[in-house]
XYZ file of C-alpha atoms in Angstrom:
434
model
C 87.034 107.600 98.645
C 86.517 106.009 95.537
C 83.930 102.995 95.779
C 84.392 99.254 94.607
C 81.511 97.749 92.272
C 83.122 93.789 92.955
C 86.099 91.898 94.393
C 87.723 89.268 93.179
C 86.103 86.322 94.285
C 87.565 82.972 92.554
C 91.094 81.460 93.261
C 91.901 82.494 89.670
C 91.104 85.930 90.080
C 92.627 86.491 93.517
C 95.791 85.033 92.482
C 96.041 86.766 89.051
C 95.468 90.197 91.173
C 98.979 89.246 93.473
C 100.680 87.744 89.797
C 99.949 91.647 88.824
C 101.374 93.061 92.222
C 104.673 91.050 91.750
C 105.526 92.037 88.251
C 105.014 96.028 89.790
C 107.191 94.840 92.822
C 109.754 93.315 90.074
C 109.474 97.021 88.020
C 110.247 98.577 91.231
C 113.291 96.290 91.698
C 114.729 97.726 88.431
C 114.055 101.382 89.650
C 116.298 100.615 93.294
C 119.629 98.952 90.767
C 119.299 102.216 88.719
C 118.855 104.727 91.696
C 121.933 102.880 93.459
C 123.850 104.354 90.754
C 122.416 108.159 91.664
C 121.417 107.637 95.513
C 122.678 106.240 98.541
C 122.022 102.761 99.656
C 119.722 104.168 101.667
C 117.504 106.716 100.396
C 117.430 103.836 97.388
C 116.183 101.343 100.001
C 113.765 103.640 101.338
C 111.883 104.622 98.142
C 112.180 100.789 96.714
C 110.419 99.931 100.447
C 107.838 102.854 99.787
C 107.187 102.042 96.011
C 106.614 97.803 97.325
C 104.725 99.178 100.131
C 102.204 100.815 98.097
C 101.971 98.810 95.779
C 101.354 95.321 97.564
C 98.766 97.241 99.939
C 97.239 98.491 96.854
C 96.584 95.039 95.718
C 95.656 93.603 98.843
C 93.139 96.106 99.461
C 90.959 95.419 96.058
C 91.318 91.588 97.342
C 89.725 92.724 100.786
C 89.482 89.315 103.218
C 92.020 87.098 104.501
C 95.027 88.661 102.485
C 94.163 92.230 103.391
C 93.948 90.745 107.334
C 97.088 89.450 107.136
C 98.704 92.455 106.092
C 96.527 94.280 109.265
C 98.338 92.110 111.587
C 102.008 92.664 109.773
C 101.331 96.621 110.504
C 101.055 95.932 114.183
C 104.631 94.138 114.008
C 106.754 97.237 114.038
C 110.038 95.926 114.665
C 109.950 93.057 112.376
C 108.797 95.878 108.738
C 110.363 98.637 107.571
C 108.526 102.377 108.577
C 107.072 102.132 104.949
C 105.078 99.072 105.397
C 103.599 100.011 108.546
C 102.500 103.028 107.693
C 100.776 101.789 104.219
C 99.720 98.242 105.832
C 97.893 100.030 108.929
C 95.641 101.954 106.673
C 93.928 98.518 106.200
C 92.609 98.949 109.906
C 89.842 101.191 109.220
C 90.296 102.941 105.864
C 90.234 101.108 102.513
C 87.703 101.806 99.743
C 84.135 100.590 100.517
C 81.812 99.179 98.621
C 79.563 100.820 96.172
C 76.094 101.167 97.499
C 74.511 99.354 94.734
C 76.825 96.176 95.716
C 76.099 97.048 99.690
C 72.085 96.927 98.984
C 72.835 93.577 96.540
C 75.415 91.650 99.016
C 73.061 92.536 102.022
C 69.988 91.170 99.942
C 71.859 87.910 99.323
C 72.719 88.395 103.304
C 69.360 88.738 104.447
C 66.825 87.981 102.038
C 65.599 91.260 102.083
C 66.593 94.898 101.311
C 67.876 97.177 104.103
C 65.005 99.027 104.006
C 62.508 96.495 104.666
C 64.868 96.263 107.953
C 65.675 99.377 109.102
C 63.524 103.032 109.454
C 66.812 104.551 108.020
C 69.831 102.957 106.234
C 72.492 104.970 104.865
C 74.264 102.959 102.009
C 77.031 104.735 101.854
C 79.858 102.928 104.194
C 81.069 105.176 107.223
C 83.960 102.602 107.943
C 85.418 99.988 105.677
C 88.343 97.348 107.107
C 89.666 94.209 106.253
C 86.714 91.117 106.284
C 83.602 94.248 106.531
C 82.319 97.398 106.321
C 79.703 99.945 108.677
C 76.766 101.676 108.036
C 74.738 104.019 109.883
C 70.782 102.686 110.672
C 67.918 103.553 112.086
C 64.978 101.286 113.694
C 62.301 102.142 115.896
C 64.226 105.420 117.077
C 67.775 103.806 117.878
C 71.042 104.346 116.109
C 72.948 101.530 114.510
C 75.731 100.523 113.368
C 75.073 97.509 110.693
C 78.617 95.313 109.701
C 78.348 93.889 106.103
C 80.463 91.779 105.405
C 82.503 91.382 101.545
C 81.097 89.209 99.555
C 83.306 85.945 99.255
C 85.476 86.910 101.584
C 84.039 83.317 104.182
C 85.000 81.452 100.957
C 88.378 82.783 100.388
C 90.692 82.186 103.167
C 91.923 78.907 102.872
C 92.979 79.846 98.840
C 93.803 83.603 100.455
C 96.211 81.525 103.111
C 97.705 79.417 100.723
C 98.800 82.507 98.154
C 100.459 84.543 101.714
C 101.916 80.807 103.029
C 105.568 80.912 100.839
C 105.830 84.706 101.291
C 105.142 83.914 105.445
C 107.799 80.719 105.444
C 110.316 83.156 103.721
C 110.138 86.508 106.226
C 109.493 84.119 109.174
C 112.304 81.431 108.564
C 109.444 78.294 108.996
C 110.756 75.118 108.210
C 110.050 71.588 109.252
C 106.762 69.821 109.549
C 104.563 70.596 111.682
C 104.831 74.234 110.592
C 101.194 73.617 109.319
C 99.944 74.005 112.770
C 100.597 77.915 112.374
C 98.714 78.260 108.828
C 95.910 76.429 110.840
C 95.672 78.535 113.965
C 95.329 81.966 111.134
C 93.024 80.033 109.263
C 90.924 78.666 112.126
C 90.420 82.222 113.748
C 89.678 83.863 110.187
C 86.750 81.480 109.499
C 86.011 82.778 113.345
C 86.359 86.089 112.172
C 83.665 85.878 109.197
C 80.992 83.391 111.518
C 79.182 86.613 112.258
C 76.705 84.937 114.114
C 79.336 83.737 116.728
C 81.053 87.360 117.041
C 77.392 88.114 118.186
C 77.400 85.667 120.847
C 81.035 86.650 121.825
C 80.237 90.211 121.905
C 76.950 89.754 124.630
C 79.412 87.036 126.400
C 82.564 89.801 126.609
C 80.038 92.784 127.259
C 78.363 90.502 130.324
C 82.319 89.360 131.954
C 83.455 93.133 131.578
C 81.046 96.063 131.428
C 82.056 96.496 135.625
C 85.219 97.628 134.518
C 85.425 101.345 135.435
C 85.465 103.959 131.953
C 84.766 101.416 129.456
C 81.879 101.002 127.528
C 80.562 98.584 124.542
C 77.575 98.365 122.004
C 74.468 96.543 122.732
C 74.122 93.960 120.408
C 71.037 92.694 117.816
C 70.984 88.708 117.134
C 67.332 89.104 115.520
C 68.738 91.825 113.114
C 72.168 90.187 112.334
C 72.989 86.806 110.518
C 76.073 84.741 109.709
C 77.154 87.656 107.640
C 75.653 90.345 108.895
C 75.694 92.375 112.671
C 73.722 95.186 113.675
C 74.599 96.632 117.191
C 74.459 100.336 118.820
C 75.993 102.916 117.411
C 78.206 104.433 119.481
C 79.393 108.319 119.044
C 83.249 108.348 119.682
C 86.949 108.986 117.483
C 88.948 105.993 116.735
C 92.204 105.299 118.957
C 94.420 106.387 116.229
C 92.526 109.370 115.773
C 92.211 110.944 119.068
C 94.715 113.061 120.994
C 94.932 114.761 124.661
C 97.539 117.200 126.171
C 95.191 116.222 129.719
C 97.536 113.450 130.849
C 94.836 112.817 133.845
C 92.382 111.608 130.373
C 95.240 109.260 128.915
C 95.740 107.616 132.602
C 92.448 107.220 132.313
C 91.971 105.565 129.085
C 94.964 103.823 129.217
C 93.703 102.565 132.611
C 90.719 100.996 131.231
C 92.436 99.517 128.394
C 95.046 97.747 130.142
C 92.327 96.387 133.166
C 90.044 95.012 130.059
C 93.227 93.395 128.605
C 94.311 91.794 131.988
C 90.843 90.633 133.486
C 90.734 88.961 129.918
C 94.138 87.134 130.324
C 93.699 86.502 134.256
C 90.100 85.592 134.645
C 88.346 84.714 131.864
C 91.216 82.932 130.059
C 89.549 84.430 126.953
C 90.867 87.708 125.514
C 90.400 89.997 122.733
C 92.817 89.300 120.419
C 92.298 92.287 117.863
C 94.363 95.067 120.045
C 94.274 97.561 116.722
C 93.067 101.307 116.926
C 90.328 100.561 114.475
C 88.222 98.481 117.327
C 88.097 101.661 120.302
C 86.897 104.631 120.135
C 87.267 108.076 122.707
C 83.385 108.569 123.594
C 83.147 112.437 124.161
C 82.894 111.485 127.561
C 86.443 110.430 127.487
C 85.463 106.953 128.015
C 86.927 103.495 125.939
C 84.434 101.754 123.942
C 85.516 98.677 122.462
C 83.162 97.905 119.546
C 84.509 94.162 117.208
C 84.735 90.874 118.957
C 85.637 89.062 116.013
C 88.880 87.719 116.655
C 88.637 86.025 120.432
C 91.477 83.574 121.523
C 90.635 80.940 124.510
C 94.136 80.561 126.711
C 94.180 77.103 127.483
C 95.975 76.608 131.004
C 98.930 74.381 129.385
C 99.889 77.399 127.387
C 98.936 80.166 130.247
C 100.774 78.968 132.793
C 104.177 78.405 131.570
C 103.499 81.790 129.384
C 103.046 84.072 132.456
C 105.837 82.075 134.560
C 107.841 83.302 132.475
C 106.594 86.705 132.974
C 108.360 86.347 136.613
C 111.968 87.997 136.987
C 112.861 84.974 139.643
C 112.015 82.545 136.868
C 114.099 84.059 133.949
C 117.334 84.567 135.951
C 116.596 80.726 137.256
C 118.463 79.024 134.386
C 116.980 75.446 135.277
C 113.390 76.749 135.634
C 114.155 78.762 132.243
C 114.920 76.109 130.205
C 111.949 73.734 131.512
C 109.517 76.424 130.555
C 110.706 77.381 126.951
C 110.346 73.451 126.443
C 106.602 73.402 127.952
C 106.037 76.299 125.425
C 107.676 74.515 122.694
C 110.455 77.403 122.212
C 113.096 74.427 122.973
C 112.971 71.376 120.122
C 114.308 68.375 120.889
C 115.755 67.644 117.618
C 117.912 71.036 118.379
C 121.587 71.432 117.701
C 123.472 72.300 120.688
C 124.057 75.725 118.719
C 120.551 76.157 118.352
C 119.344 75.877 121.918
C 122.252 77.874 122.822
C 121.341 80.729 120.493
C 117.472 80.859 121.297
C 118.049 80.338 125.507
C 120.046 83.175 125.037
C 117.777 85.360 122.380
C 114.646 84.473 124.687
C 116.528 85.293 128.217
C 116.995 89.025 126.111
C 113.810 89.320 124.579
C 111.452 87.946 128.155
C 113.780 90.020 130.470
C 113.086 93.140 128.260
C 109.639 92.690 127.041
C 107.897 91.917 130.486
C 109.224 94.743 132.653
C 105.972 96.278 133.063
C 104.420 92.883 134.567
C 107.339 92.935 137.225
C 106.193 96.472 138.428
C 102.902 97.589 140.849
C 102.705 100.994 138.110
C 103.956 101.455 135.261
C 104.872 104.200 132.956
C 103.895 103.222 129.016
C 104.956 106.792 128.200
C 108.599 105.693 128.518
C 110.491 106.111 125.278
C 113.456 104.908 126.654
C 111.526 101.032 126.971
C 110.427 101.271 123.830
C 112.979 102.468 122.160
C 114.878 98.811 123.444
C 111.751 97.402 122.835
C 112.555 98.459 118.652
C 116.338 98.274 118.946
C 116.040 94.296 119.766
C 113.373 93.749 117.419
C 115.400 95.358 114.667
C 118.660 93.215 116.127
C 116.788 90.105 115.507
C 115.821 90.631 112.199
C 118.736 91.534 110.637
C 120.045 88.560 112.142
C 122.374 86.955 109.660
C 122.472 84.108 112.523
C 118.615 83.664 113.315
C 118.109 83.217 109.494
C 119.840 80.478 109.444
C 118.213 78.904 111.943
C 114.963 77.026 112.014
C 111.795 79.649 112.435
C 109.883 76.920 113.289
C 109.610 76.981 117.603
C 106.382 78.029 120.089
C 103.273 77.241 120.492
C 101.000 77.893 118.155
C 99.039 79.604 120.976
C 101.552 82.612 120.433
C 100.986 83.428 117.363
C 97.852 85.624 118.883
C 98.759 85.916 122.453
C 102.103 87.737 121.574
C 100.006 89.949 119.276
C 97.514 90.733 121.409
C 100.642 92.065 124.005
C 102.600 93.695 121.114
C 99.514 95.157 120.240
C 98.441 96.276 123.605
C 101.573 97.562 124.411
C 101.864 99.982 121.198
C 98.155 101.303 122.070
C 99.306 101.938 125.433
C 102.467 103.704 124.147
C 100.405 105.594 122.070
C 98.195 106.745 124.648
C 101.262 108.076 126.976
C 99.578 106.705 129.521
C 101.672 106.797 132.679
C 101.131 105.414 136.278
C 99.146 102.388 135.055
C 98.541 99.871 138.268
C 99.458 96.898 136.536
C 97.360 94.282 138.893
C 94.475 96.729 139.342
C 92.171 93.581 137.676
C 92.699 91.899 140.782
C 90.258 93.836 142.609
C 87.940 93.991 139.737
């Protein structure tokens, strides 16, 4: 893969890159209008989506950092974005152009004060894995094989400016209005700031490993604080295949991995009230023994009780079917607002009743089959329905607690991973006995 010798770090440089990307999108629309003369609307729109997705991703992958991280988050929203965007943005999870070896050595010395060969017995300056915030290198020290994650230069300093560039797109995409909409962007910014703090990540990693290491068929690397800094993390090298690249025809292995993944998330949610909020395939490996390995704890979300209680109360079928209680919980979760019109109250009450009745089905049962195509087909259809809703587009999309951003992202990502594994007969409340 082609490497990168420099990353735009100033606000002007990064804004200029996005302006260039915008110009390419303008050309794509001209092509689209031409295509409509010779192709069907469906064919013309598909080509437009493919061209736009490629140009946007190509622009973001050279910027790296927050802009690319937002693309990664959006790639998990399979019911919101067209397929072309999901497929292209999914590459940001673990397959982006890495820094060149020369820039790696320069960046490492800037962060650690020494060259890699002064720290490790062996260090491979060619990256084995590059993502949105940093890239990973193989190393050895005292006979141990290690993975060294190095943060891209300028990423931590450009979070606020990157989000200011992305903010208008997000506002338009999700129809966010209202004076208190900044709470959502502040929540994303705070999490991205945390993700660039590698000292915090090492501490979080050690905390979650200690709390979850007893869960069957689940493994974690050991983290080395003395070989880490605020921009570098050293951990054990873990042998395994990325979850996105893993496949098996053995249902027992699928179920074993699926149960481990589900138990890991439910134990965190319900016992720790803190959860690994970045459930994309690049953060998980499957070991040669067919056990699940979790390798990244940069994005952790604490779940306050004032959110946890009504959120999971709405996962109970008897509460969903109780109109008065259901409405009360919607207000507690800020889904319904005191300044809503009657039209908005009626619309969002019905919308969330339909959504929650479907999305919470796995939590209503003792065992659940995540390979069920019918269930995931209904989720996709419902997402498409509201993505195309002209009625929704005319209403204020600024609703819901800020905590929804990462908790919903966690559940949607988890559901998608469970479905990709084709995990069946998953014991839903297994965490209670762990």
